[in-house]
Amino acid sequence: LGNGERVSKDSKRVHAMGSIDKLNSYIGWTCTKAIGSIKKDLESIQQDLFNMGGEIAIPDVEMNLLNNKRLEWLDNITSMYNQKLPPLDEFILPGGNEFSSMLHISRTECRETERIIIGLGKEEYVSDLHKKYLNRLSDFLFILARIEKLEKKIDEISWDYKK
């Protein structure tokens, strides 16, 4: 770990670090199709994930690399994008086009990372901010996928639970 402590490669902390890295890689892949402010927002999120990974890599040290200002920023941009969308009254299928699908894959990886961080937090200290950030980030990625479909005039397909 970052503090010199040696742990097994299958420890929950190492697993959490790897999951954050994988999420960051998916977002980096998504950035290859992003443009403008969305690309800048995603790249900024990548920096946040590196900061989170750094904090997870050094247990029992309060580093404040990821701070409440970043969570507020994420909440604000999520709200800004969400205001552009029609209300959602049904579950929708992931997909639409390549960029929207990439955002959905990043979103599901974010949910997986959140579950891993929560699991780690049951045994070792994990900042509540990390849990909150990942939870909000998955919402943000979902909203961006919907924004992409709206801007490209791609219909959202509702879940047909009657089949």
Coordinates of C-alpha atoms in Angstrom, one line a residue:
L1 CA 0.0 0.0 0.0
G2 CA 1.0 3.6 -0.2
N3 CA 2.1 3.6 3.4
G4 CA 4.5 0.7 2.9
E5 CA 2.2 -1.9 4.4
R6 CA 2.2 -5.2 2.6
V7 CA -1.1 -6.9 2.0
S8 CA -2.3 -9.8 -0.2
K9 CA -3.3 -8.9 -3.7
D10 CA -6.8 -10.3 -2.9
S11 CA -7.3 -8.0 0.1
K12 CA -10.5 -5.9 0.0
R13 CA -8.4 -2.7 0.0
V14 CA -6.4 -3.8 -3.1
H15 CA -9.6 -5.0 -4.7
A16 CA -11.2 -1.5 -4.0
M17 CA -8.1 0.2 -5.5
G18 CA -8.3 -1.9 -8.6
S19 CA -12.0 -1.2 -9.0
I20 CA -11.4 2.5 -8.8
D21 CA -8.7 2.2 -11.4
K22 CA -11.0 0.1 -13.7
L23 CA -13.8 2.7 -13.3
N24 CA -11.3 5.4 -14.2
S25 CA -10.2 3.5 -17.3
Y26 CA -13.8 3.1 -18.4
I27 CA -14.3 6.8 -18.0
G28 CA -11.1 7.4 -19.9
W29 CA -12.4 5.2 -22.7
T30 CA -15.7 7.2 -22.7
C31 CA -13.7 10.4 -23.0
T32 CA -12.5 9.3 -26.4
K33 CA -16.1 9.9 -27.7
A34 CA -16.9 13.0 -25.5
I35 CA -16.6 16.6 -26.7
G36 CA -16.7 20.0 -25.1
S37 CA -17.8 20.5 -21.5
I38 CA -18.8 16.9 -21.1
K39 CA -15.3 15.8 -21.9
K40 CA -13.9 18.3 -19.5
D41 CA -16.3 17.2 -16.8
L42 CA -15.3 13.5 -17.3
E43 CA -11.6 14.3 -17.2
S44 CA -12.2 16.3 -14.0
I45 CA -13.9 13.2 -12.6
Q46 CA -10.9 11.1 -13.6
Q47 CA -8.7 13.4 -11.4
D48 CA -11.2 12.9 -8.5
L49 CA -11.0 9.1 -8.9
F50 CA -7.2 9.2 -8.8
N51 CA -7.4 11.2 -5.6
M52 CA -9.9 8.7 -4.2
G53 CA -7.6 5.8 -5.2
G54 CA -4.7 7.6 -3.5
E55 CA -6.6 7.9 -0.3
I56 CA -7.7 4.3 -0.4
A57 CA -4.1 3.2 -1.0
I58 CA -3.0 4.9 2.2
P59 CA -5.2 3.6 5.0
D60 CA -5.6 5.5 8.3
V61 CA -4.3 8.8 6.9
E62 CA -6.6 11.8 6.4
M63 CA -5.3 13.2 3.1
N64 CA -8.3 15.3 1.9
L65 CA -7.4 14.8 -1.7
L66 CA -11.0 14.3 -2.6
N67 CA -13.0 16.9 -0.6
N68 CA -16.6 18.1 -0.2
K69 CA -16.1 20.9 -2.8
R70 CA -15.8 18.2 -5.4
L71 CA -18.9 16.4 -4.2
E72 CA -20.8 19.8 -4.4
W73 CA -19.4 20.4 -7.9
L74 CA -20.6 16.9 -9.0
D75 CA -24.1 17.6 -7.4
N76 CA -24.3 20.9 -9.2
I77 CA -23.4 19.7 -12.7
T78 CA -25.7 16.7 -12.2
S79 CA -28.5 19.0 -11.4
M80 CA -27.7 21.3 -14.3
Y81 CA -27.8 18.4 -16.8
N82 CA -30.8 16.8 -15.2
Q83 CA -32.9 20.0 -15.7
K84 CA -32.5 19.6 -19.4
L85 CA -34.2 16.2 -19.4
P86 CA -37.8 15.1 -19.4
P87 CA -39.0 13.3 -16.2
L88 CA -38.5 9.6 -16.2
D89 CA -41.5 7.5 -15.1
E90 CA -40.2 4.1 -16.3
F91 CA -37.0 2.2 -16.3
I92 CA -35.1 2.6 -19.5
L93 CA -32.9 0.1 -21.3
P94 CA -29.2 1.1 -21.5
G95 CA -27.9 1.8 -25.0
G96 CA -28.9 4.3 -27.7
N97 CA -25.6 4.9 -29.5
E98 CA -22.0 4.1 -28.8
F99 CA -21.3 7.1 -26.5
S100 CA -24.5 6.6 -24.5
S101 CA -23.7 2.9 -24.2
M102 CA -20.1 3.7 -23.0
L103 CA -21.6 6.0 -20.3
H104 CA -23.9 3.2 -19.2
I105 CA -21.0 0.8 -19.0
S106 CA -19.1 3.3 -16.9
R107 CA -22.2 3.8 -14.7
T108 CA -22.5 0.1 -14.0
E109 CA -18.8 -0.1 -13.2
C110 CA -19.3 2.8 -10.9
R111 CA -22.1 1.0 -9.0
E112 CA -19.8 -2.1 -8.7
T113 CA -17.0 0.1 -7.3
E114 CA -19.4 1.7 -4.8
R115 CA -20.4 -1.8 -3.6
I116 CA -16.8 -2.8 -3.2
I117 CA -16.0 0.4 -1.3
I118 CA -19.0 -0.2 1.0
G119 CA -17.8 -3.8 1.6
L120 CA -14.3 -2.5 2.5
G121 CA -15.9 0.0 4.8
K122 CA -17.5 -2.8 6.9
E123 CA -14.0 -4.0 7.8
E124 CA -11.7 -1.0 7.6
Y125 CA -12.1 2.8 7.5
V126 CA -13.4 4.3 4.3
S127 CA -14.4 7.9 4.0
D128 CA -18.2 8.5 3.7
L129 CA -17.2 11.1 1.1
H130 CA -15.9 8.2 -1.2
K131 CA -19.2 6.4 -0.9
K132 CA -21.3 9.5 -1.5
Y133 CA -19.1 10.6 -4.5
L134 CA -19.5 7.2 -6.2
N135 CA -23.2 7.1 -5.6
R136 CA -23.6 10.6 -7.1
L137 CA -21.2 9.8 -10.0
S138 CA -23.3 6.8 -11.1
D139 CA -26.3 9.2 -11.2
F140 CA -24.3 11.7 -13.2
L141 CA -23.2 9.1 -15.8
F142 CA -26.9 7.9 -16.2
I143 CA -28.0 11.5 -16.8
L144 CA -25.2 12.1 -19.3
A145 CA -26.3 8.9 -21.2
R146 CA -29.8 10.4 -21.3
I147 CA -28.5 13.8 -22.4
E148 CA -26.6 12.1 -25.3
K149 CA -29.8 10.4 -26.5
L150 CA -31.8 13.6 -26.2
E151 CA -29.2 15.6 -28.1
K152 CA -29.0 13.0 -30.8
K153 CA -32.8 12.5 -30.9
I154 CA -32.6 8.9 -30.0
D155 CA -35.7 7.5 -28.3
E156 CA -35.3 6.0 -24.9
I157 CA -36.7 2.5 -24.8
S158 CA -38.7 1.7 -21.7
W159 CA -38.4 -1.6 -19.9
D160 CA -41.3 -3.8 -21.1
Y161 CA -42.0 -5.8 -17.9
K162 CA -45.1 -7.3 -19.4
K163 CA -43.3 -9.6 -21.9

